[in-house]
Short mmCIF file of C-alpha atoms in Angstrom, two decimals:
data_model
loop_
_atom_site.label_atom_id
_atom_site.label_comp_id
_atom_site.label_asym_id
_atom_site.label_seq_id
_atom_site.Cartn_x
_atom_site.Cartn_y
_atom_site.Cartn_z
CA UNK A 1 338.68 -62.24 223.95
CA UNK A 2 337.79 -63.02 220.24
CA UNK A 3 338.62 -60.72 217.15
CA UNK A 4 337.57 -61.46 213.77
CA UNK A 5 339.61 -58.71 211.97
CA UNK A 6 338.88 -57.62 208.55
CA UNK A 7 340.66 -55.34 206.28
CA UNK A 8 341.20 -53.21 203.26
CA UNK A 9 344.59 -52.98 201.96
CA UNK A 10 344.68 -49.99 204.28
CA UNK A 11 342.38 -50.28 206.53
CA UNK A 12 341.29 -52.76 209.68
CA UNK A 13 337.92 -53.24 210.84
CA UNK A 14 337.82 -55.61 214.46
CA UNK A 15 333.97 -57.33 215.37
CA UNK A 16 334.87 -58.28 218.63
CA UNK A 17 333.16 -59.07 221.86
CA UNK A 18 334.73 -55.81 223.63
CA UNK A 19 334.32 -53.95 220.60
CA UNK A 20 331.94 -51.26 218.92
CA UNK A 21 329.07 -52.25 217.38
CA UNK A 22 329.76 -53.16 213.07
CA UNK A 23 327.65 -51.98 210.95
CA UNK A 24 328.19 -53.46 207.33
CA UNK A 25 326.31 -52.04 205.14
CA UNK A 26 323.66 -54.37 202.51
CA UNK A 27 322.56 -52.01 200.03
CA UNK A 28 325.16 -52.63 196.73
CA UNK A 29 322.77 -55.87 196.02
CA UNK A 30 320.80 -56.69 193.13
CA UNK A 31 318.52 -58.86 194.68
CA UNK A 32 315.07 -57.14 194.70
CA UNK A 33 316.17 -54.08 193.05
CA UNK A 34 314.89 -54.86 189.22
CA UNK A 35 316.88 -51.11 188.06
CA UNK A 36 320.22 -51.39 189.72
CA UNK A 37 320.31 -55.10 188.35
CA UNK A 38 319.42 -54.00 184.56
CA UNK A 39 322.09 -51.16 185.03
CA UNK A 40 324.59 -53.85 186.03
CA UNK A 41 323.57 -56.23 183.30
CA UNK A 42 323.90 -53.21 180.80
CA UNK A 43 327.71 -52.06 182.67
CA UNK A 44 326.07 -49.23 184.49
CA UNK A 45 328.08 -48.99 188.02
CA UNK A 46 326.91 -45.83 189.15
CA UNK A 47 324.42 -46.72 191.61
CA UNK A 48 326.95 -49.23 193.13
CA UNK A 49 329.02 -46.28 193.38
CA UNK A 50 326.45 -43.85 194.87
CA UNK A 51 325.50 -46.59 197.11
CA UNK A 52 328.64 -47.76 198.29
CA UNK A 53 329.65 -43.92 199.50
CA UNK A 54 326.11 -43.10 200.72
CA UNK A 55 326.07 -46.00 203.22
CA UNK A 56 329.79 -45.08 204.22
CA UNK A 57 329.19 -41.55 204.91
CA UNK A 58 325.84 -42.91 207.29
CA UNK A 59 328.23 -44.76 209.25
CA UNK A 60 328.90 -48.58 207.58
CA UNK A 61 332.31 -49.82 208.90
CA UNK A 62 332.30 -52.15 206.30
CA UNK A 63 330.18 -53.29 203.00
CA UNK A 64 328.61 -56.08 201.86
CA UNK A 65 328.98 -56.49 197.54
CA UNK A 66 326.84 -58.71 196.15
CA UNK A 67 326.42 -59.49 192.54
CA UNK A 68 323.58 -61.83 192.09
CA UNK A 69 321.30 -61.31 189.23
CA UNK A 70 319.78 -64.57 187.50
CA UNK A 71 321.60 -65.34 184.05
CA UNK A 72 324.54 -63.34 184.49
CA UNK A 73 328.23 -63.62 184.91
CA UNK A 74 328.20 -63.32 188.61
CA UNK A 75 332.04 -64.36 189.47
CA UNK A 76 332.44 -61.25 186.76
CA UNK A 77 330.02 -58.66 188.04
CA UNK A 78 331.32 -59.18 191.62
CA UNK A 79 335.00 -59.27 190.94
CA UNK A 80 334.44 -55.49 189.02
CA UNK A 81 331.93 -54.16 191.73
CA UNK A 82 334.88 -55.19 194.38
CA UNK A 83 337.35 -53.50 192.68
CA UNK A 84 335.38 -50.36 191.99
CA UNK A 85 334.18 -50.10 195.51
CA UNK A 86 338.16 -50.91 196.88
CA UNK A 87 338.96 -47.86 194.03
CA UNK A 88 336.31 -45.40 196.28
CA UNK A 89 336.77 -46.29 199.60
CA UNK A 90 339.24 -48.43 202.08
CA UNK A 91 336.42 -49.63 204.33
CA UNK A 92 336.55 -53.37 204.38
CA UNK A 93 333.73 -55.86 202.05
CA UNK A 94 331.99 -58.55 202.96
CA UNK A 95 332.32 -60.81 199.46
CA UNK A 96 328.66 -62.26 199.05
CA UNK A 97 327.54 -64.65 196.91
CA UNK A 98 325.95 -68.33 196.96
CA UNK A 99 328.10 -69.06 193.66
CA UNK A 100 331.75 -70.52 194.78
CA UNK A 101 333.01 -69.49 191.47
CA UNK A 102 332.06 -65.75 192.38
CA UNK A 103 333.63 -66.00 195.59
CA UNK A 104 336.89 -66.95 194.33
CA UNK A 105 336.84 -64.37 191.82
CA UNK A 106 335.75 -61.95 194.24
CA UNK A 107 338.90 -63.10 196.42
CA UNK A 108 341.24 -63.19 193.64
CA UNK A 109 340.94 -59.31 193.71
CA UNK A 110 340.23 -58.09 196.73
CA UNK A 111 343.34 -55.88 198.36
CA UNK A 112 343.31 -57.46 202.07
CA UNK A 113 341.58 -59.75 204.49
CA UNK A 114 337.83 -60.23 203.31
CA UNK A 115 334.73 -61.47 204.98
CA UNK A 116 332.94 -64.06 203.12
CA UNK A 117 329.54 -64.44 202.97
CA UNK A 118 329.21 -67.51 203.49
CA UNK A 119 329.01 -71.15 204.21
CA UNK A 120 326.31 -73.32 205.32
CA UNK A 121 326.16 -76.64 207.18
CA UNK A 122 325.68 -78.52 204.05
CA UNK A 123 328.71 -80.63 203.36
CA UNK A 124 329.24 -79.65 199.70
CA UNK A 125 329.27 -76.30 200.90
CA UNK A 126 331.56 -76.54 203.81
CA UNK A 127 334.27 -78.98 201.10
CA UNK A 128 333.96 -76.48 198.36
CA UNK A 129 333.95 -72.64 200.53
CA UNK A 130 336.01 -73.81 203.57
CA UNK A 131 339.43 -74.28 201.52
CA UNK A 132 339.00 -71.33 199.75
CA UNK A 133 338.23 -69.14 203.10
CA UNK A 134 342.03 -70.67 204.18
CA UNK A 135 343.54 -70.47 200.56
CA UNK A 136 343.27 -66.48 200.69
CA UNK A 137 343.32 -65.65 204.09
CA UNK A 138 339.78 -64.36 204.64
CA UNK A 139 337.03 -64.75 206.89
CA UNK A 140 334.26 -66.48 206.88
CA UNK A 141 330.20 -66.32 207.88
CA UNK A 142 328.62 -69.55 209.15
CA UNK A 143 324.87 -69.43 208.26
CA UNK A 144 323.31 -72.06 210.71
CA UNK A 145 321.49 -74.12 208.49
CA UNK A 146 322.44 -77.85 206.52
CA UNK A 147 320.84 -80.09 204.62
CA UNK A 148 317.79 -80.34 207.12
CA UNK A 149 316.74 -76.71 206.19
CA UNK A 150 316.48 -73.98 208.78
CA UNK A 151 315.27 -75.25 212.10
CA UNK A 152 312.75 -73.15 214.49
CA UNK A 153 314.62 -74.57 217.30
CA UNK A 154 317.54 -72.79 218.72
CA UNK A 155 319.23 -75.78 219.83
CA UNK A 156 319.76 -77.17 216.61
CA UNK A 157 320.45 -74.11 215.09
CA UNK A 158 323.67 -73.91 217.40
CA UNK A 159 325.07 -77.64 216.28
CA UNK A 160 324.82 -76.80 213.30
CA UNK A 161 327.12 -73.54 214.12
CA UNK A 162 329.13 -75.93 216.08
CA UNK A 163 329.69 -78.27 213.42
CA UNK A 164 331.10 -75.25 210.88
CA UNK A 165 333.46 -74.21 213.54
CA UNK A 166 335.20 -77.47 214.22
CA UNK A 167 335.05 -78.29 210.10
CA UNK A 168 336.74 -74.95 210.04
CA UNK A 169 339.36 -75.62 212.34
CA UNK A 170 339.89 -79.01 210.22
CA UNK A 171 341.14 -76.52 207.47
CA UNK A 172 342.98 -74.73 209.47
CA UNK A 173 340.66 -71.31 209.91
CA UNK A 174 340.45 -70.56 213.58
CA UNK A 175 337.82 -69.99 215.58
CA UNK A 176 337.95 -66.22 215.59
CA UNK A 177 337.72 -66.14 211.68
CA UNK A 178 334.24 -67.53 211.85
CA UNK A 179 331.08 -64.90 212.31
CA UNK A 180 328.31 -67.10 212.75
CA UNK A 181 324.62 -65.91 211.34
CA UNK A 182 321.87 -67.27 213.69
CA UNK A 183 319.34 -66.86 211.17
CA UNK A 184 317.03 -64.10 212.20
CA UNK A 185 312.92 -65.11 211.52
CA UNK A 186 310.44 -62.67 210.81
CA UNK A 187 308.75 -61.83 213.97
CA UNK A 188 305.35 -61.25 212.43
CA UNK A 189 304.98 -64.95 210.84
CA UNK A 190 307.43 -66.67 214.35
CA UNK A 191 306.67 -64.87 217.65
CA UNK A 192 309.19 -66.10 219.50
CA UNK A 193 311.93 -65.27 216.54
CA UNK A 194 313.56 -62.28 218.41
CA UNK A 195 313.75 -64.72 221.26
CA UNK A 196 315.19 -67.57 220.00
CA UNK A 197 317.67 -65.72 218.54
CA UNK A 198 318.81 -63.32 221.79
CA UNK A 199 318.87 -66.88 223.27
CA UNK A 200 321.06 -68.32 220.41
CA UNK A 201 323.47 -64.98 220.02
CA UNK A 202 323.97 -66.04 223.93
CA UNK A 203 325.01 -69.40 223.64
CA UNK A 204 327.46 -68.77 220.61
CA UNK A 205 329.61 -65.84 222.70
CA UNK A 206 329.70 -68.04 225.75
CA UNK A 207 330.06 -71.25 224.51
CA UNK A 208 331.34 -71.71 221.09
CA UNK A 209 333.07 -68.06 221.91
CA UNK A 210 332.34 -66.68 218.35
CA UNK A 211 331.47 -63.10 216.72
CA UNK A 212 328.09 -63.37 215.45
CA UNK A 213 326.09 -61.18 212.85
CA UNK A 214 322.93 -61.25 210.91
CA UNK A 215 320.79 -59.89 208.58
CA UNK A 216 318.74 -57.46 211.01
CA UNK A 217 315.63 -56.72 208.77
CA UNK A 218 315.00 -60.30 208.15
CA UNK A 219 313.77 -60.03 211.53
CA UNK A 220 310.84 -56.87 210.62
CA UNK A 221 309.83 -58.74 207.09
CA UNK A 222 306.11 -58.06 206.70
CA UNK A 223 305.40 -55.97 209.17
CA UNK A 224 304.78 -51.72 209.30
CA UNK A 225 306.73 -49.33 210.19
CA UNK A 226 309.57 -51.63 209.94
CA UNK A 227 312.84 -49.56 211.02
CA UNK A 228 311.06 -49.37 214.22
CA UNK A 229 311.40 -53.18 215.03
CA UNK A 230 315.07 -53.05 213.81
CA UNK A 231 315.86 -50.76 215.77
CA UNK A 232 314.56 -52.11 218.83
CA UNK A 233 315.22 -55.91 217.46
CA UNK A 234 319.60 -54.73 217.32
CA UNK A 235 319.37 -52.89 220.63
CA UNK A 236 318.43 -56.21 222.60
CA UNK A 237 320.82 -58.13 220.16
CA UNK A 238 323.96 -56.15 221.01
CA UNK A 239 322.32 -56.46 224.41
CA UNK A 240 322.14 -60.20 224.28
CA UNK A 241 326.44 -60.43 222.73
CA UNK A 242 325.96 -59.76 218.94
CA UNK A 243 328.98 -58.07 217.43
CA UNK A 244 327.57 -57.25 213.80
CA UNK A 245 324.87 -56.78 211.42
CA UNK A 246 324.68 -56.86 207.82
CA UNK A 247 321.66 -53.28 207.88
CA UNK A 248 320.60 -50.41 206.27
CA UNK A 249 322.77 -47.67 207.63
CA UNK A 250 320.71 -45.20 205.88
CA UNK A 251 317.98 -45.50 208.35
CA UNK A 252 318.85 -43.25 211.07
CA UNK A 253 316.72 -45.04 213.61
CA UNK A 254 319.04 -48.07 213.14
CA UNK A 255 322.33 -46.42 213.75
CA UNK A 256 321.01 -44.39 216.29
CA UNK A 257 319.89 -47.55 217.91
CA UNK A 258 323.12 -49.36 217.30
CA UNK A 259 324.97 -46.11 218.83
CA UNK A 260 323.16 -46.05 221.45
CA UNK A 261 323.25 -49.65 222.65
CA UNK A 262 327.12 -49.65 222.64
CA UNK A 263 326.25 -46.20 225.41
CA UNK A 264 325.11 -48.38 227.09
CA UNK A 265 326.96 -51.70 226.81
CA UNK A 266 330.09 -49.62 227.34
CA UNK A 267 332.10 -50.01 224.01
CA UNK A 268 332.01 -45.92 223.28
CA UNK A 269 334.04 -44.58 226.24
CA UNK A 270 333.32 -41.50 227.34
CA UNK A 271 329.80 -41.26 224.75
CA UNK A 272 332.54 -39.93 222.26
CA UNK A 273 331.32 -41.46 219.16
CA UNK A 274 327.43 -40.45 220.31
CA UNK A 275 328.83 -37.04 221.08
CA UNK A 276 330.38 -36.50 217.59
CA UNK A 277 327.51 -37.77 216.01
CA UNK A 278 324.95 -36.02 217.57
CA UNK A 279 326.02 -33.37 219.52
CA UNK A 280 324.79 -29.57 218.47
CA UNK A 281 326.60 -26.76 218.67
CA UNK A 282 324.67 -24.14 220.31
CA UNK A 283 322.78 -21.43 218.23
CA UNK A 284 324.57 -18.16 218.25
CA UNK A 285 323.18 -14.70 220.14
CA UNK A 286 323.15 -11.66 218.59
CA UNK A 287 326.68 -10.42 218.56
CA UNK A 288 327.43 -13.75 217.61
CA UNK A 289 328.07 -15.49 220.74
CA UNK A 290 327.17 -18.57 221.95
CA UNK A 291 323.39 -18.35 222.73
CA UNK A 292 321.99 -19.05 226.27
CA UNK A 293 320.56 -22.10 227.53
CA UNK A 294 316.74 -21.66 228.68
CA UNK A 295 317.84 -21.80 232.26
CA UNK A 296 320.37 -19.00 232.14
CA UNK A 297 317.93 -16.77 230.08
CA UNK A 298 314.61 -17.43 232.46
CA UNK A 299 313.98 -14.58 234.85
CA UNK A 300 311.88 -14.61 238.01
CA UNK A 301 308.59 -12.92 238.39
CA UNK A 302 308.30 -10.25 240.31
CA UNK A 303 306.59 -11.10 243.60
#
C-alpha cells in the first residue's frame, strides 16, 4: 500500500490508494483573478481568508496557496498567505509556486509536512526543487513534463514520471512522497484527453505504485456547462486509481461526484461520509413528530 501523508502541525491528511478521495482545494490563487491579485499587491488578505474557510467548510481536506502575481515579491506573498491560512485552519497546504525561492520561503514557515507543488522533468528543476523537498521533509508533485514540452502520448508522459521518481529516490525522498500529475488536456481541443489520462492514472498505481493528482478542470477548459464534465471526468478518474485532485470544492456537483465515486469504489464504509453529508432529517407532523413517508400515509381506494 502507498501513503503520501501530509500534515498541519496538528493535523494529518493520507492520499492513499485504499483511501478517501482528497480534495485540495485551488481557489487562494491569483492567477486569473485581476481583484484578489491587486488586493494582495496592496496587503489586502481578506479574500485569501474568506476563501481559504469557504472551500474548507465545502469539504477541501487540504489547500493549495499560491502566490503568483507578475512583478511581485512572490517568496513574500506566499510565505504570509501560508501563515495566515495555518493561523485559520489546521487542514494541510499544498505550497505552489514555479519560483524555487517562493517555495523555500513557503517551507521555511510552514508548521508540518507540506505538499509541494511541484517539480518537472526538466533537470534544473529536478537539481534545484528535489533537495529542498528532502531538506524540509515535505512532499512533492511530479508534473510529467521535461524539456521536450508536454507530450500527447501517454507513454512518454509516464517516463517522464518515472524518471522524477528514481531522481527522487537519488535524494533520498521515497517513493510514497511523490504525487505524480499526469497532466490533464482539455477534452474539447484533445478527444482522447480523458482517455489517455484514465490510461496513464492506471499505469502509475500499478506500476510505478504512486499517488497521483491533477488539476481536474484543466480537463473541461473551453467547453459549457463545465462542472458537468468534472464531475463526470473525477468519477472515472477515481475509477481508473487517482487518489487526489487539486478542484473547486465549491461546486457541489464535484464533491458530490467525488463522494459518490468513493460509494462506490468502497473507501466510505458503511456510506457514512455520504450519509452525513446528505442525509435529511425527515420533516416534522403536526404535533411535531417525525412526518410519514408517502408509503405509510397512502390509503387504498375503496373498491
Amino acid at each position: 500500500m502507498t501513503d503520501t501523508v501530509i500534515s498541519s502541525a496538528s493535523k494529518e491528511v493520507v492520499i492513499g490508494f485504499d483511501r478517501p478521495f482528497v480534495i485540495i482545494g485551488e481557489r487562494i490563487n491569483p492567477t486569473g483573478r485581476k481583484i484578489m491579485a491587486a488586493e494582495m499587491i496592496a496587503g489586502d488578505f481578506s479574500r485569501v481568508q474568506s476563501d481559504a474557510l469557504a472551500q474548507i467548510a465545502a469539504g477541501a481536506h487540504m489547500l493549495d496557496v499560491n502566490a503568483g502575481i507578475p512583478l511581485a515579491d512572490e517568496p513574500a506573498l506566499l510565505a504570509h498567505c501560508i501563515q495566515l491560512v495555518q493561523s485559520l485552519t489546521d487542514v494541510p497546504l499544498s505550497i505552489d509556486s514555479s519560483i524555487v525561492a517562493a517555495l523555500e520561503a513557503g517551507l521555511k514557515v510552514y508548521k508540518g509536512k507540506a505538499l509541494v507543488n511541484s517539480v518537472t522533468g526538466e533537470e534544473d528543476r529536478l537539481e534545484t526543487v528535489l533537495p529542498l523537498v528532502k531538506k524540509y521533509g515535505a512532499a512533492v508533485v511530479a508534473i510529467s513534463n521535461d524539456e521536450t514540452g508536454i507530450s500527447e502520448d501517454p507513454d512518454v508522459r509516464f517516463e517522464v514520471a518515472r524518471k522524477i521518481v528514481q531522481r527522487a529516490a537519488d535524494h533520498g525522498i521515497p517513493a510514497c512522497d511523490v504525487v505524480v500529475d499526469p497532466l490533464v488536456m482539455p477534452v474539447g481541443a484533445i478527444n482522447t484527453a480523458g482517455v489517455q489520462v484514465m490510461r496513464l492514472v492506471h499505469r502509475l498505481r500499478t506500476e510505478l505504485k504512486v499517488n497521483t493528482t491533477c488539476g481536474a478542470s484543466n480537463v473541461s477548459f473551453g467547453l459549457p456547462e463545465r462542472n458537468g464534465i468534472n464531475a463526470a471526468f473525477l468519477t472515472m478518474a477515481i475509477g481508473s486509481g487517482m487518489t487526489s485532485a487539486i478542484t473547486n470544492p465549491m461546486h457541489e456537483e464535484v464533491v458530490r461526484a467525488v463522494l459518490g465515486a468513493d460509494v462506490m469504489m468502497g473507501h466510505d464504509p458503511d456510506c457514512a461520509r455520504w450519509i452525513r453529508k446528505f442525509r435529511q432529517d425527515p420533516p416534522a407532523g403536526a404535533d411535531g413528530a417525525p412526518g410519514r413517508g408517502r408509503r405509510e400515509s397512502s390509503r387504498r381506494r375503496p373498491t
